[in-house]
Short mmCIF file of C-alpha atoms in Angstrom, two decimals:
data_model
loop_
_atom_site.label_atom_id
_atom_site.label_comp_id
_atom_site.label_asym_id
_atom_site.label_seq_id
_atom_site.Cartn_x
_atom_site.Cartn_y
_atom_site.Cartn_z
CA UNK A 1 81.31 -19.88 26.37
CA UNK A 2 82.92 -16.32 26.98
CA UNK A 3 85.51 -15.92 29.69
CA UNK A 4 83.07 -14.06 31.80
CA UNK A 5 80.59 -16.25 31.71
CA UNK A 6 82.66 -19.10 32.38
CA UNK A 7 83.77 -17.65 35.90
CA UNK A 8 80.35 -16.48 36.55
CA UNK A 9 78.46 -19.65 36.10
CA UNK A 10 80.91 -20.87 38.34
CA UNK A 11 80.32 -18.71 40.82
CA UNK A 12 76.66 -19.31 41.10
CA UNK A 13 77.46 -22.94 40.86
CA UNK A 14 79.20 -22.10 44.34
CA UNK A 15 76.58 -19.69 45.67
CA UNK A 16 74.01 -23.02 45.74
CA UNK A 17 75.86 -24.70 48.37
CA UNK A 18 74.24 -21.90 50.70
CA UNK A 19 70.70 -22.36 49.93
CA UNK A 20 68.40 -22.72 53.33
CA UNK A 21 71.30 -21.51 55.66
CA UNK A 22 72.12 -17.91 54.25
CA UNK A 23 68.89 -16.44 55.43
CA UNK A 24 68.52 -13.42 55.48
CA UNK A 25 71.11 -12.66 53.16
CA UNK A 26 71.52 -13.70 49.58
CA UNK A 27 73.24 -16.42 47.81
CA UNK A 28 76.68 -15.42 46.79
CA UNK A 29 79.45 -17.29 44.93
CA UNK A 30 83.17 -15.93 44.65
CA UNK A 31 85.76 -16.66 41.99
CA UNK A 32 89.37 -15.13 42.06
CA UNK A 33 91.48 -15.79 38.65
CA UNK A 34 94.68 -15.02 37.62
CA UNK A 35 96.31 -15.39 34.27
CA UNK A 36 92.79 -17.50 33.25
CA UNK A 37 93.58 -19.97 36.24
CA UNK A 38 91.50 -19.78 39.37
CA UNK A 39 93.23 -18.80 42.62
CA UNK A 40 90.41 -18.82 45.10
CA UNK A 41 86.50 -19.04 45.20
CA UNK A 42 84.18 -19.04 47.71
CA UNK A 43 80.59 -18.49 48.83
CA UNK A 44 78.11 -17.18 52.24
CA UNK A 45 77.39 -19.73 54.03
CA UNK A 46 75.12 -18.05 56.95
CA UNK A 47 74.25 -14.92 57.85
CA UNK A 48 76.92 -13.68 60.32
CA UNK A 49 79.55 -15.60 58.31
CA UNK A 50 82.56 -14.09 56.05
CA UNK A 51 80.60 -13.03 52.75
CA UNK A 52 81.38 -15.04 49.71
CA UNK A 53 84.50 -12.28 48.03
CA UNK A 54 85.77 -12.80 52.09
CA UNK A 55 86.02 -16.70 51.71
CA UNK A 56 87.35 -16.49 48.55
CA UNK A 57 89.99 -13.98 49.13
CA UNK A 58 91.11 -16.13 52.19
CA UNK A 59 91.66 -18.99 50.26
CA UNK A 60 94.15 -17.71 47.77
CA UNK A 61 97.37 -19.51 48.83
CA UNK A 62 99.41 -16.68 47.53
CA UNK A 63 98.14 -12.99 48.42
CA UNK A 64 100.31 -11.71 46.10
CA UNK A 65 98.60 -12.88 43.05
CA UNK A 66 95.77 -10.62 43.95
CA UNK A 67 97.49 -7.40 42.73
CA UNK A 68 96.78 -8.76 39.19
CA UNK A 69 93.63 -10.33 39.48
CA UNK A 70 90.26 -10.56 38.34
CA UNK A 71 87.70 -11.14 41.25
CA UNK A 72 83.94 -12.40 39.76
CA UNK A 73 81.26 -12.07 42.20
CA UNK A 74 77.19 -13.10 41.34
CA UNK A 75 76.10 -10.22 43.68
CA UNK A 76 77.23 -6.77 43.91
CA UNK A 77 79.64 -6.77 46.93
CA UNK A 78 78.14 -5.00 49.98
CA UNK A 79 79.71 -1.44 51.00
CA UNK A 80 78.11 -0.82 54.96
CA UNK A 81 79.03 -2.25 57.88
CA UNK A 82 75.94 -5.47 58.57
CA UNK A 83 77.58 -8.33 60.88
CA UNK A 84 80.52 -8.24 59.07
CA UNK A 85 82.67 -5.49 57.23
CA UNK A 86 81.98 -4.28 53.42
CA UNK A 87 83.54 -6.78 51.21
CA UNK A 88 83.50 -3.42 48.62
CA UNK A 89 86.53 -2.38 50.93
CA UNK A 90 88.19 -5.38 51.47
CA UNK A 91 88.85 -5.91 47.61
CA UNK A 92 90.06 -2.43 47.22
CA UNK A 93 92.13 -3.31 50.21
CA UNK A 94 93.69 -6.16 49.05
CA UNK A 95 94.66 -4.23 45.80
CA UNK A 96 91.99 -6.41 43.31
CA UNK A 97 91.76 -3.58 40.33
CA UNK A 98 89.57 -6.28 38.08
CA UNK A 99 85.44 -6.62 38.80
CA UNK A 100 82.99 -8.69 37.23
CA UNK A 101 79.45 -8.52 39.31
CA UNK A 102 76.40 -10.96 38.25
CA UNK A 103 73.47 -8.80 39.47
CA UNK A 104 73.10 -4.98 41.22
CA UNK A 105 71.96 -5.91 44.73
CA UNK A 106 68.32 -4.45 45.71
CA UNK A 107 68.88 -4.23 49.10
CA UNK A 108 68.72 -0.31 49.75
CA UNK A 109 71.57 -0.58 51.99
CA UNK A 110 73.44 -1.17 48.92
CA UNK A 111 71.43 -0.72 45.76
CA UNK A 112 75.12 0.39 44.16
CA UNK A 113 76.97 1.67 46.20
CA UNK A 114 79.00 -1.43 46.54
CA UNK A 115 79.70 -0.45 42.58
CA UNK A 116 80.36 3.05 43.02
CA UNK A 117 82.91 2.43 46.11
CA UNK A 118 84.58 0.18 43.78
CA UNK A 119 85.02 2.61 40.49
CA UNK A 120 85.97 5.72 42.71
CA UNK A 121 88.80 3.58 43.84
CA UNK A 122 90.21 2.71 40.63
CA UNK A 123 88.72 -0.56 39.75
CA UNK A 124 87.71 -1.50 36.06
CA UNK A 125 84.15 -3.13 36.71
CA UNK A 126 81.53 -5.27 34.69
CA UNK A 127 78.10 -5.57 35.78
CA UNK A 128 75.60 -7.59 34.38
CA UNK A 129 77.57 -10.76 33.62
CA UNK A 130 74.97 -14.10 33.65
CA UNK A 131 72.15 -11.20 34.91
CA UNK A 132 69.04 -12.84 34.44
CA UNK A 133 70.87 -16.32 36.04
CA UNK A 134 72.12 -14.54 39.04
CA UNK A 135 68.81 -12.70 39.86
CA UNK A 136 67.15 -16.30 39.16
CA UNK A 137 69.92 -17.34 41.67
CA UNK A 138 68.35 -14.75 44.37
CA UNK A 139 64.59 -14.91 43.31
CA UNK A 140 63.99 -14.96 46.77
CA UNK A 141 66.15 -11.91 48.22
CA UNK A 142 65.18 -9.92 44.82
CA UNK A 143 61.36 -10.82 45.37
CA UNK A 144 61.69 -9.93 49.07
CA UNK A 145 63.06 -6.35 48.74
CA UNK A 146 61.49 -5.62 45.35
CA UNK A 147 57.77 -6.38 45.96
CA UNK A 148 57.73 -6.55 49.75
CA UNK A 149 56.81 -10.31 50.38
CA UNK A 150 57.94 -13.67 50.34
CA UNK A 151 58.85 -15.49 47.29
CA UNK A 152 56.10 -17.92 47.33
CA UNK A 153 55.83 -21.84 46.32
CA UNK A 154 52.67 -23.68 45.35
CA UNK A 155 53.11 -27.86 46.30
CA UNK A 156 51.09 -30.12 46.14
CA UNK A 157 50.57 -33.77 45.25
CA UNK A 158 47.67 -34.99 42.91
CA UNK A 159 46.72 -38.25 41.05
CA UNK A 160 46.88 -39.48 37.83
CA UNK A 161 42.74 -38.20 37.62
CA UNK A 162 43.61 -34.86 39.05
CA UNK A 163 42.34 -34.97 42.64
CA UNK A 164 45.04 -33.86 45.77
CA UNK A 165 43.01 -35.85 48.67
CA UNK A 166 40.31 -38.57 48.84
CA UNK A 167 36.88 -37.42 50.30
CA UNK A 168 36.75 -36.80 53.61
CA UNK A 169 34.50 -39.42 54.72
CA UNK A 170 36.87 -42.02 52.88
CA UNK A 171 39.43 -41.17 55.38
CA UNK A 172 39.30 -43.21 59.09
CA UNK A 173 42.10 -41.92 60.30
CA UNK A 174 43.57 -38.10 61.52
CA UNK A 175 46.76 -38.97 59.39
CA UNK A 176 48.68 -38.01 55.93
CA UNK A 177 47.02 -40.18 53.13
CA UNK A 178 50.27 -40.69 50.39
CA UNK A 179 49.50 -39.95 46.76
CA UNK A 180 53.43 -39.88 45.95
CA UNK A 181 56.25 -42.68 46.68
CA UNK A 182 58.77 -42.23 49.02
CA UNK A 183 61.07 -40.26 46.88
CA UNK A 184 59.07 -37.79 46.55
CA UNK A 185 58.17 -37.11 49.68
CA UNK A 186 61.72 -37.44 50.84
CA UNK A 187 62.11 -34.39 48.39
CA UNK A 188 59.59 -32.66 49.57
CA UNK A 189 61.29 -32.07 52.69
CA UNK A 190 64.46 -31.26 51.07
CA UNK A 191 62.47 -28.49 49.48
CA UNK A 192 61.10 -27.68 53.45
CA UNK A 193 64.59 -27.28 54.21
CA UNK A 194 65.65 -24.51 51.51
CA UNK A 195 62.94 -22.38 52.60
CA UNK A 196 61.99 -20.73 55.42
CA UNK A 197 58.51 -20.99 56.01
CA UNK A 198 55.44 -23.47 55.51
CA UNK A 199 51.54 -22.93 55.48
CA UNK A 200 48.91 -24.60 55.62
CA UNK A 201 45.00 -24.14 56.52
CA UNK A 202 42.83 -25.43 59.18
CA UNK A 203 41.06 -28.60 56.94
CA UNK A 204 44.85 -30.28 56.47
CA UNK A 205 46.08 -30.01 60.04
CA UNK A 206 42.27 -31.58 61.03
CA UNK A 207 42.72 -34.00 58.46
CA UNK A 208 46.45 -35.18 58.25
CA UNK A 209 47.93 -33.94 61.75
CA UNK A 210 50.87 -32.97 59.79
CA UNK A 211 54.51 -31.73 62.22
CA UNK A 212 55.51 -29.89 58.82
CA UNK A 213 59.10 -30.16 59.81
CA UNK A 214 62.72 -31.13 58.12
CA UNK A 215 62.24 -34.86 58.91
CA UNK A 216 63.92 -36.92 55.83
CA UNK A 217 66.49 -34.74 55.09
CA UNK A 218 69.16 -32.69 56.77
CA UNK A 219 68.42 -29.27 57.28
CA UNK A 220 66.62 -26.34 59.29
CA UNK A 221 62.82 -26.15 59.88
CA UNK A 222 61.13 -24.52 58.36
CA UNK A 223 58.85 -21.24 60.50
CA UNK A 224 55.32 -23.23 60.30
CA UNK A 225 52.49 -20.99 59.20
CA UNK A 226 49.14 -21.85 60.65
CA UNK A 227 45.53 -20.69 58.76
CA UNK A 228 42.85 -21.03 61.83
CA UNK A 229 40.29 -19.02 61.58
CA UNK A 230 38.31 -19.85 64.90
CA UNK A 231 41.18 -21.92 66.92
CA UNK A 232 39.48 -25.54 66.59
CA UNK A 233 43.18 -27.05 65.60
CA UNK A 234 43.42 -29.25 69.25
CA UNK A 235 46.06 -28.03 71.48
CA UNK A 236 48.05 -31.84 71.58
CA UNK A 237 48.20 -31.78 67.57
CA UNK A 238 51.76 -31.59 66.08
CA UNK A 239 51.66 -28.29 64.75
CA UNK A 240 51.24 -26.87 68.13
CA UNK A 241 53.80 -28.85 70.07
CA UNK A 242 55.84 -25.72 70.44
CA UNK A 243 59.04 -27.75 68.98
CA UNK A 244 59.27 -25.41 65.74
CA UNK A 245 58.62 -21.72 65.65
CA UNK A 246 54.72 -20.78 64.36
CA UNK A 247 52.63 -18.38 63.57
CA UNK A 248 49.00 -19.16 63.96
CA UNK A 249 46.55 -16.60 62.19
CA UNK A 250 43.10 -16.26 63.25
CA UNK A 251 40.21 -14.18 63.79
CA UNK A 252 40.76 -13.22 67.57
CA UNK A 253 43.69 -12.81 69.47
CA UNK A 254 45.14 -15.39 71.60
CA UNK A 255 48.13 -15.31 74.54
CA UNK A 256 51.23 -16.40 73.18
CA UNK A 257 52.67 -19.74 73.79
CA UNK A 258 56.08 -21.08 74.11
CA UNK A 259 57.48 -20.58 70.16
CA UNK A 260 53.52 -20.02 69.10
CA UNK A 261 52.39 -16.65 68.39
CA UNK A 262 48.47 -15.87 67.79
CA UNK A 263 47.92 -13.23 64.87
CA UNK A 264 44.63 -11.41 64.19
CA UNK A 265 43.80 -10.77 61.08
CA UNK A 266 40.30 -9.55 59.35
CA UNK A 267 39.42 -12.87 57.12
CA UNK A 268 36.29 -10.34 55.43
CA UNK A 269 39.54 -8.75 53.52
CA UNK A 270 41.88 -10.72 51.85
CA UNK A 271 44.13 -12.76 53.68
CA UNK A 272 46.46 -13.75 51.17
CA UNK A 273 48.17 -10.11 51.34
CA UNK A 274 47.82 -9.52 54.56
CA UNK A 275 49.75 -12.73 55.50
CA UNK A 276 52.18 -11.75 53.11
CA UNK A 277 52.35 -8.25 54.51
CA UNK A 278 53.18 -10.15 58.20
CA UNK A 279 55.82 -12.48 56.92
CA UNK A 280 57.61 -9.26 55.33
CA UNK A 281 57.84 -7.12 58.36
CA UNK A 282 59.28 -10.58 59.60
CA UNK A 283 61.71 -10.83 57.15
CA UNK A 284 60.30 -13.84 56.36
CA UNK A 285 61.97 -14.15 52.24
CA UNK A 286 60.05 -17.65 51.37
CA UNK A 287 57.18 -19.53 51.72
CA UNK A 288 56.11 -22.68 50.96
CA UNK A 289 52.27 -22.76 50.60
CA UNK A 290 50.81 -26.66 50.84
CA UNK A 291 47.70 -26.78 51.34
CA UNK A 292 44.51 -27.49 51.26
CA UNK A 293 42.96 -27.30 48.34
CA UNK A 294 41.21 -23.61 49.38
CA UNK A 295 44.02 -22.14 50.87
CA UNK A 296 45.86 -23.15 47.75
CA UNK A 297 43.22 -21.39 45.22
CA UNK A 298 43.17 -18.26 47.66
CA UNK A 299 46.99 -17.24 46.96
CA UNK A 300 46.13 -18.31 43.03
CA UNK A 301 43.44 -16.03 42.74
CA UNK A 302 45.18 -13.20 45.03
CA UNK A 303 48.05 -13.62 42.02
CA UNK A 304 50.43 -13.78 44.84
CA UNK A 305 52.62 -16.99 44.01
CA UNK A 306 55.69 -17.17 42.32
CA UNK A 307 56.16 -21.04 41.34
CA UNK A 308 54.17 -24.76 41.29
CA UNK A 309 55.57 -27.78 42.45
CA UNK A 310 53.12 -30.11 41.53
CA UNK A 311 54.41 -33.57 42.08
CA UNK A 312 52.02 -35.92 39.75
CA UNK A 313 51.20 -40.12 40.56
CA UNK A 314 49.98 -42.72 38.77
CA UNK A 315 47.46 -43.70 41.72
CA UNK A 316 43.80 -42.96 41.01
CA UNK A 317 40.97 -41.90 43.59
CA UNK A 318 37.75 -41.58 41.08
CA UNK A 319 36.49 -39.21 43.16
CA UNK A 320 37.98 -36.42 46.33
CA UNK A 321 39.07 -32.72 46.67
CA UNK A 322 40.04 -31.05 42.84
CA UNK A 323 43.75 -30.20 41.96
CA UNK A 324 43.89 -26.20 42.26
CA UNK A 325 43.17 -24.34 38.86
CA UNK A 326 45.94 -21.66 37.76
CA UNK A 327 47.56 -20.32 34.77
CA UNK A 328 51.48 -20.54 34.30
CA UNK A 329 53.74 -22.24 32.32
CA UNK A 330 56.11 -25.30 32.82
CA UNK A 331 60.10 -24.49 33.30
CA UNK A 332 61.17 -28.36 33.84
CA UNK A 333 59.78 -31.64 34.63
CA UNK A 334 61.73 -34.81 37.04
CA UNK A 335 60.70 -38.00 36.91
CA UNK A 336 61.39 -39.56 40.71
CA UNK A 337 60.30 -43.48 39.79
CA UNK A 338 57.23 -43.89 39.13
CA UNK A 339 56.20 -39.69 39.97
CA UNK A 340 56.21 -36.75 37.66
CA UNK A 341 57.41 -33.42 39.71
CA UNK A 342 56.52 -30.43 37.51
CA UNK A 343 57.77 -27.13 37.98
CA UNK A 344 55.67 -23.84 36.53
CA UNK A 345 56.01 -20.03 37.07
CA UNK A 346 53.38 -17.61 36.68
CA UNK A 347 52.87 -15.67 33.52
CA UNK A 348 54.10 -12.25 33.85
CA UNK A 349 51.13 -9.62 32.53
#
């Protein structure tokens, strides 16, 4: 592997430990080497937090080593003044005349000028080091500021015969009916933790009762996402206990409750986009979309989805609601026991 690369993979490797809390900034890993040894790394943990070059700079036990140094960075540093200071000024500050930047940064507020601060002050830099793995690295920021809406997931469960629920007058009780072991569901809110938003339609909170939070793993909720069209979702079911911020759309207003907020949309147009167009002017980067089966095929057909999670069983129901039908293709597979999970991404036309 080239030197740059080396550093570079490291520093994404870094810039995962912030996934779920660095909202709504990017992910950002930090490497500092000198003399092909590393000094100091770094990455963001949360928004408000020193950046990742800030951590990594800080942790350099001897300052100065930084004179002849190489600083690698998987996102273009930033050059205005956000929560914290431009980490484009620190480096220059600190006398760091070698950098090697992963990916260009789309937000306008940068955009390169984090780049340009840095060559008008004298620094030799490299952009485009590990490109296509740092913008995988910020699919979500990247999709967010590039097309103006969430980076969406697809997840769902389905059997061995290709159904995702049993028919409805199978079921006898308002709860969750498992088609996956406890594995995968336990991953499944691991995933609810890395992102920051989950929707579902009216049929699945009727049917399952579903909280939709972060309740097998460590981690924030995620905003819950509510499609009901005529408000028949009872006011003592889960997803309206107020205990988790939500947005319930539907087709007339309503008052807003404590951490619930009613919005109208027109369900004659289609509401995949306009959701979309909602959760953007919330800066809302990603969305997990579960379910049902309808609401499912609706962001399929709008072409607005990003990536499946499809988490296969052995378990057969004969009969019950159809697995969605899409078109993609499959980027890696996990078996978890006796599950398959799947990953796809949609073709790109």
């Amino acid at each position: 592997m080239k030197i740059h690369e080396k550093y570079m993979a490291r520093c994404i490797q870094l810039a995962k430990n912030g996934l779920g809390t660095t909202y709504p900034n990017p992910l950002v890993g930090s490497v500092i080497i000198n003399q092909n040894k590393i000094i100091g790394e770094g990455w963001h943990f949360k928004s408000g937090l020193p950046h990742a070059e800030v951590n990594a700079i800080a942790s350099v036990k001897d300052p100065g080593l930084l004179k002849q140094a190489t600083i690698y960075v998987s996102l273009e540093p930033c050059s205005h003044f956000g929560k914290t200071p431009p980490c484009a000024d620190l480096i220059i500050e600190k006398g760091i005349r070698n950098v090697v930047i992963g990916s260009t940064d789309p937000n306008p507020q940068v955009a390169g000028r984090g780049i340009k601060k840095l060559i008008d002050a004298g620094c030799e830099v490299i952009v485009g080091v590990l490109e296509k793995e740092c913008n995988e690295l910020n699919k979500r920021f990247f999709t967010f500021h590039q097309q103006k809406r969430p980076y969406i997931f697809l997840k769902w469960a389905e059997t061995a015969d290709g159904f995702i629920a049993p028919k409805n007058e199978n079921r006898k009780e308002k709860k969750p009916v498992w088609i996956t072991n406890e594995f995968s569901r336990q991953l499944a809110h691991k995933l609810r933790s890395e992102e920051m938003s989950i929707l579902v339609g009216t049929s699945t909170v009727m049917q399952d009762n579903p909280s939709l939070t972060v309740r097998h793993w460590q981690g924030e909720n995620p905003v819950r996402i509510i499609i009901d069209k005529n408000l028949k979702i009872p006011e003592n079911y889960s997803v309206l206990d107020g205990s988790v911020q939500t947005l319930v759309f539907s087709e007339n207003n309503h008052p807003k409750k404590e951490n619930i907020e009613f919005i109208e949309i027109d369900f004659s147009e289609n509401i995949a986009k306009q959701i979309c167009n909602v959760l953007h002017k919330r800066k809302i980067q990603s969305l997990i979309v579960e379910g049902g089966a309808k609401i499912l095929q609706t962001f399929i057909d709008a072409g607005l989805w990003d990536e499946a999670l499809i988490f296969k069983s052995n378990i057969s129901f004969s009969e019950g609601v159809t697995a969605p039908t899409f078109s993609g293709y499959l980027v890696s597979e996990k078996i978890i026991k006796d599950d398959r999970l799947q990953t796809f991404k949609k073709e790109k036309f």
